[in-house]
Amino acid sequence: MEEVCKAIVIAAGGATTVVLTPALLASLGFTVGGIAAGSIAAKLMAYFAIFNGGGVAAGGLIAMLQSWGAAGLSWLGMSSMFGVGGAASWLISSLCNITVTT
């Protein structure tokens, strides 16, 4: 029964991460129309531009997040997010080992 509990927690965590990632990106300011002015994404972009000497690196973190925000997650992105969510859920799945006695 413990293994079933762990499998459910890991699968649910991975699936939830895939579903919530686009909403999280949009709330941070990575939108279909570009980075929203005054958002956390805009502040991150400004910080990375200063750090990189005036420009945001192509293929860097900000570019990847904006790509995901604008076009959605690719299959690779979805599987990566599922893996991240599943790994975090695996850590949480230790709760399946707890037995309560009265």
Short mmCIF file of N, CA and C in Angstrom, two decimals:
data_model
loop_
_atom_site.label_atom_id
_atom_site.label_comp_id
_atom_site.label_asym_id
_atom_site.label_seq_id
_atom_site.Cartn_x
_atom_site.Cartn_y
_atom_site.Cartn_z
N MET A 1 0.82 -1.19 0.00
CA MET A 1 0.00 0.00 0.00
C MET A 1 0.87 1.26 0.00
N GLU A 2 2.00 1.18 0.66
CA GLU A 2 2.92 2.32 0.73
C GLU A 2 3.41 2.71 -0.65
N GLU A 3 3.71 1.72 -1.52
CA GLU A 3 4.20 2.01 -2.86
C GLU A 3 3.12 2.66 -3.71
N VAL A 4 1.87 2.26 -3.52
CA VAL A 4 0.77 2.86 -4.26
C VAL A 4 0.63 4.33 -3.86
N CYS A 5 0.72 4.60 -2.58
CA CYS A 5 0.64 5.98 -2.09
C CYS A 5 1.75 6.82 -2.71
N LYS A 6 2.97 6.30 -2.72
CA LYS A 6 4.10 7.04 -3.29
C LYS A 6 3.90 7.29 -4.77
N ALA A 7 3.42 6.29 -5.51
CA ALA A 7 3.19 6.45 -6.95
C ALA A 7 2.15 7.52 -7.23
N ILE A 8 1.09 7.54 -6.42
CA ILE A 8 0.03 8.54 -6.61
C ILE A 8 0.57 9.94 -6.32
N VAL A 9 1.31 10.08 -5.24
CA VAL A 9 1.86 11.40 -4.87
C VAL A 9 2.83 11.90 -5.94
N ILE A 10 3.70 11.03 -6.44
CA ILE A 10 4.68 11.43 -7.46
C ILE A 10 3.99 11.81 -8.76
N ALA A 11 3.03 10.99 -9.21
CA ALA A 11 2.33 11.30 -10.45
C ALA A 11 1.51 12.58 -10.33
N ALA A 12 0.86 12.76 -9.20
CA ALA A 12 0.06 13.97 -9.00
C ALA A 12 0.95 15.21 -8.96
N GLY A 13 2.09 15.11 -8.32
CA GLY A 13 3.02 16.24 -8.26
C GLY A 13 3.55 16.61 -9.62
N GLY A 14 3.92 15.62 -10.41
CA GLY A 14 4.41 15.87 -11.76
C GLY A 14 3.35 16.49 -12.65
N ALA A 15 2.14 15.93 -12.61
CA ALA A 15 1.04 16.44 -13.43
C ALA A 15 0.65 17.85 -13.01
N THR A 16 0.60 18.10 -11.72
CA THR A 16 0.24 19.43 -11.22
C THR A 16 1.27 20.47 -11.67
N THR A 17 2.53 20.10 -11.65
CA THR A 17 3.57 21.02 -12.09
C THR A 17 3.41 21.38 -13.56
N VAL A 18 3.11 20.40 -14.39
CA VAL A 18 2.92 20.65 -15.82
C VAL A 18 1.73 21.56 -16.06
N VAL A 19 0.65 21.36 -15.30
CA VAL A 19 -0.56 22.16 -15.47
C VAL A 19 -0.36 23.59 -14.96
N LEU A 20 0.34 23.75 -13.83
CA LEU A 20 0.46 25.06 -13.22
C LEU A 20 1.59 25.92 -13.77
N THR A 21 2.56 25.34 -14.45
CA THR A 21 3.70 26.11 -14.95
C THR A 21 3.28 27.24 -15.89
N PRO A 22 2.41 27.00 -16.89
CA PRO A 22 2.00 28.13 -17.74
C PRO A 22 1.30 29.25 -16.96
N ALA A 23 0.47 28.91 -16.00
CA ALA A 23 -0.21 29.93 -15.20
C ALA A 23 0.79 30.71 -14.36
N LEU A 24 1.77 30.03 -13.82
CA LEU A 24 2.80 30.69 -13.03
C LEU A 24 3.62 31.65 -13.90
N LEU A 25 3.98 31.20 -15.09
CA LEU A 25 4.74 32.07 -16.00
C LEU A 25 3.95 33.32 -16.36
N ALA A 26 2.67 33.15 -16.64
CA ALA A 26 1.83 34.31 -16.99
C ALA A 26 1.71 35.26 -15.81
N SER A 27 1.58 34.71 -14.60
CA SER A 27 1.45 35.59 -13.43
C SER A 27 2.76 36.34 -13.14
N LEU A 28 3.88 35.78 -13.54
CA LEU A 28 5.17 36.47 -13.37
C LEU A 28 5.39 37.53 -14.44
N GLY A 29 4.62 37.47 -15.55
CA GLY A 29 4.75 38.48 -16.60
C GLY A 29 5.29 37.96 -17.91
N PHE A 30 5.49 36.66 -18.03
CA PHE A 30 5.94 36.06 -19.29
C PHE A 30 4.68 35.70 -20.08
N THR A 31 4.19 36.64 -20.92
CA THR A 31 2.91 36.48 -21.59
C THR A 31 3.07 36.22 -23.08
N VAL A 32 1.94 35.94 -23.73
CA VAL A 32 1.93 35.69 -25.17
C VAL A 32 2.40 36.93 -25.93
N GLY A 33 2.07 38.11 -25.42
CA GLY A 33 2.45 39.35 -26.09
C GLY A 33 3.83 39.86 -25.72
N GLY A 34 4.57 39.11 -24.95
CA GLY A 34 5.91 39.53 -24.53
C GLY A 34 5.95 39.74 -23.02
N ILE A 35 7.03 40.26 -22.55
CA ILE A 35 7.19 40.48 -21.12
C ILE A 35 6.37 41.71 -20.73
N ALA A 36 5.51 41.52 -19.72
CA ALA A 36 4.62 42.59 -19.28
C ALA A 36 5.40 43.66 -18.54
N ALA A 37 5.12 44.92 -18.87
CA ALA A 37 5.80 46.05 -18.23
C ALA A 37 5.47 46.09 -16.74
N GLY A 38 6.49 46.36 -15.93
CA GLY A 38 6.31 46.47 -14.49
C GLY A 38 6.17 45.16 -13.75
N SER A 39 6.32 44.05 -14.44
CA SER A 39 6.15 42.73 -13.82
C SER A 39 7.48 42.22 -13.26
N ILE A 40 7.38 41.12 -12.57
CA ILE A 40 8.58 40.46 -12.06
C ILE A 40 9.47 40.05 -13.24
N ALA A 41 8.86 39.61 -14.33
CA ALA A 41 9.63 39.23 -15.51
C ALA A 41 10.42 40.41 -16.06
N ALA A 42 9.81 41.59 -16.05
CA ALA A 42 10.51 42.79 -16.54
C ALA A 42 11.69 43.13 -15.64
N LYS A 43 11.50 42.99 -14.35
CA LYS A 43 12.59 43.26 -13.41
C LYS A 43 13.72 42.24 -13.58
N LEU A 44 13.35 40.97 -13.78
CA LEU A 44 14.37 39.94 -14.03
C LEU A 44 15.13 40.23 -15.32
N MET A 45 14.40 40.62 -16.34
CA MET A 45 15.05 40.92 -17.62
C MET A 45 16.02 42.09 -17.47
N ALA A 46 15.62 43.12 -16.75
CA ALA A 46 16.51 44.28 -16.53
C ALA A 46 17.75 43.85 -15.74
N TYR A 47 17.55 43.04 -14.72
CA TYR A 47 18.69 42.57 -13.92
C TYR A 47 19.65 41.75 -14.76
N PHE A 48 19.11 40.82 -15.56
CA PHE A 48 19.98 39.99 -16.39
C PHE A 48 20.68 40.83 -17.46
N ALA A 49 20.00 41.86 -17.99
CA ALA A 49 20.63 42.72 -18.98
C ALA A 49 21.81 43.47 -18.37
N ILE A 50 21.65 43.98 -17.16
CA ILE A 50 22.75 44.67 -16.48
C ILE A 50 23.89 43.69 -16.22
N PHE A 51 23.55 42.50 -15.76
CA PHE A 51 24.54 41.49 -15.45
C PHE A 51 25.32 41.05 -16.68
N ASN A 52 24.63 41.01 -17.84
CA ASN A 52 25.27 40.56 -19.08
C ASN A 52 25.86 41.70 -19.90
N GLY A 53 25.94 42.88 -19.33
CA GLY A 53 26.57 43.99 -20.03
C GLY A 53 25.67 44.72 -21.01
N GLY A 54 24.36 44.69 -20.79
CA GLY A 54 23.46 45.48 -21.63
C GLY A 54 22.47 44.70 -22.46
N GLY A 55 22.58 43.41 -22.51
CA GLY A 55 21.64 42.61 -23.31
C GLY A 55 21.28 41.31 -22.61
N VAL A 56 20.17 40.76 -23.01
CA VAL A 56 19.74 39.46 -22.48
C VAL A 56 20.24 38.38 -23.42
N ALA A 57 20.90 37.39 -22.87
CA ALA A 57 21.50 36.33 -23.68
C ALA A 57 20.45 35.50 -24.40
N ALA A 58 20.64 35.31 -25.70
CA ALA A 58 19.78 34.41 -26.47
C ALA A 58 19.97 33.00 -25.96
N GLY A 59 18.89 32.30 -25.73
CA GLY A 59 18.97 30.94 -25.23
C GLY A 59 19.18 30.87 -23.73
N GLY A 60 19.20 32.01 -23.06
CA GLY A 60 19.38 32.04 -21.61
C GLY A 60 18.07 31.80 -20.88
N LEU A 61 18.12 31.96 -19.58
CA LEU A 61 16.97 31.69 -18.72
C LEU A 61 15.77 32.58 -19.07
N ILE A 62 15.99 33.87 -19.21
CA ILE A 62 14.89 34.79 -19.52
C ILE A 62 14.29 34.46 -20.89
N ALA A 63 15.12 34.19 -21.86
CA ALA A 63 14.64 33.83 -23.20
C ALA A 63 13.83 32.54 -23.17
N MET A 64 14.29 31.56 -22.40
CA MET A 64 13.58 30.29 -22.31
C MET A 64 12.22 30.49 -21.63
N LEU A 65 12.20 31.23 -20.52
CA LEU A 65 10.94 31.46 -19.82
C LEU A 65 9.96 32.24 -20.69
N GLN A 66 10.45 33.22 -21.44
CA GLN A 66 9.57 33.98 -22.33
C GLN A 66 9.04 33.10 -23.45
N SER A 67 9.88 32.24 -23.96
CA SER A 67 9.44 31.31 -25.00
C SER A 67 8.33 30.41 -24.47
N TRP A 68 8.50 29.89 -23.28
CA TRP A 68 7.47 29.04 -22.67
C TRP A 68 6.21 29.84 -22.39
N GLY A 69 6.35 31.09 -21.96
CA GLY A 69 5.19 31.92 -21.69
C GLY A 69 4.42 32.28 -22.96
N ALA A 70 5.14 32.49 -24.05
CA ALA A 70 4.51 32.89 -25.30
C ALA A 70 3.93 31.71 -26.07
N ALA A 71 4.68 30.64 -26.17
CA ALA A 71 4.27 29.52 -27.02
C ALA A 71 3.84 28.29 -26.24
N GLY A 72 4.00 28.30 -24.94
CA GLY A 72 3.67 27.12 -24.15
C GLY A 72 4.88 26.20 -24.06
N LEU A 73 4.71 25.15 -23.31
CA LEU A 73 5.80 24.19 -23.10
C LEU A 73 5.88 23.20 -24.26
N SER A 74 7.08 22.92 -24.71
CA SER A 74 7.29 21.87 -25.70
C SER A 74 7.20 20.52 -24.99
N TRP A 75 7.29 19.46 -25.74
CA TRP A 75 7.28 18.13 -25.12
C TRP A 75 8.46 17.98 -24.16
N LEU A 76 9.61 18.52 -24.56
CA LEU A 76 10.78 18.47 -23.70
C LEU A 76 10.54 19.29 -22.43
N GLY A 77 9.94 20.46 -22.59
CA GLY A 77 9.63 21.30 -21.44
C GLY A 77 8.64 20.64 -20.51
N MET A 78 7.61 20.02 -21.10
CA MET A 78 6.61 19.33 -20.27
C MET A 78 7.23 18.17 -19.50
N SER A 79 8.04 17.39 -20.19
CA SER A 79 8.66 16.25 -19.51
C SER A 79 9.65 16.72 -18.45
N SER A 80 10.33 17.82 -18.71
CA SER A 80 11.24 18.36 -17.70
C SER A 80 10.48 18.83 -16.48
N MET A 81 9.38 19.56 -16.69
CA MET A 81 8.57 20.03 -15.57
C MET A 81 7.94 18.87 -14.82
N PHE A 82 7.52 17.82 -15.54
CA PHE A 82 6.98 16.64 -14.89
C PHE A 82 8.04 15.99 -14.01
N GLY A 83 9.27 15.95 -14.54
CA GLY A 83 10.37 15.37 -13.75
C GLY A 83 10.68 16.18 -12.51
N VAL A 84 10.67 17.51 -12.63
CA VAL A 84 10.93 18.37 -11.47
C VAL A 84 9.83 18.19 -10.43
N GLY A 85 8.57 18.23 -10.89
CA GLY A 85 7.45 18.05 -9.96
C GLY A 85 7.43 16.67 -9.35
N GLY A 86 7.76 15.67 -10.15
CA GLY A 86 7.81 14.30 -9.63
C GLY A 86 8.92 14.11 -8.61
N ALA A 87 10.07 14.74 -8.86
CA ALA A 87 11.19 14.63 -7.91
C ALA A 87 10.84 15.31 -6.58
N ALA A 88 10.22 16.48 -6.66
CA ALA A 88 9.82 17.17 -5.43
C ALA A 88 8.76 16.35 -4.70
N SER A 89 7.85 15.75 -5.45
CA SER A 89 6.81 14.93 -4.83
C SER A 89 7.39 13.65 -4.23
N TRP A 90 8.45 13.15 -4.85
CA TRP A 90 9.09 11.96 -4.29
C TRP A 90 9.63 12.27 -2.88
N LEU A 91 10.18 13.46 -2.72
CA LEU A 91 10.65 13.86 -1.40
C LEU A 91 9.49 13.95 -0.41
N ILE A 92 8.38 14.49 -0.88
CA ILE A 92 7.20 14.62 -0.02
C ILE A 92 6.56 13.26 0.26
N SER A 93 6.77 12.29 -0.62
CA SER A 93 6.12 10.99 -0.48
C SER A 93 6.57 10.22 0.76
N SER A 94 7.56 10.74 1.45
CA SER A 94 7.95 10.08 2.71
C SER A 94 6.81 10.13 3.71
N LEU A 95 5.84 11.02 3.50
CA LEU A 95 4.66 11.06 4.35
C LEU A 95 3.85 9.76 4.25
N CYS A 96 4.02 9.03 3.15
CA CYS A 96 3.32 7.76 2.99
C CYS A 96 3.84 6.72 3.97
N ASN A 97 5.02 6.94 4.54
CA ASN A 97 5.61 5.99 5.48
C ASN A 97 5.07 6.15 6.90
N ILE A 98 4.40 7.23 7.16
CA ILE A 98 3.94 7.53 8.52
C ILE A 98 2.68 6.72 8.84
N THR A 99 2.73 6.03 9.92
CA THR A 99 1.56 5.31 10.38
C THR A 99 1.10 5.95 11.70
N VAL A 100 -0.18 6.12 11.80
CA VAL A 100 -0.75 6.74 12.99
C VAL A 100 -1.38 5.65 13.83
N THR A 101 -0.99 5.61 15.09
CA THR A 101 -1.59 4.64 16.02
C THR A 101 -2.28 5.41 17.13
N THR A 102 -3.37 4.87 17.56
CA THR A 102 -4.11 5.53 18.65
C THR A 102 -4.18 4.63 19.85
#
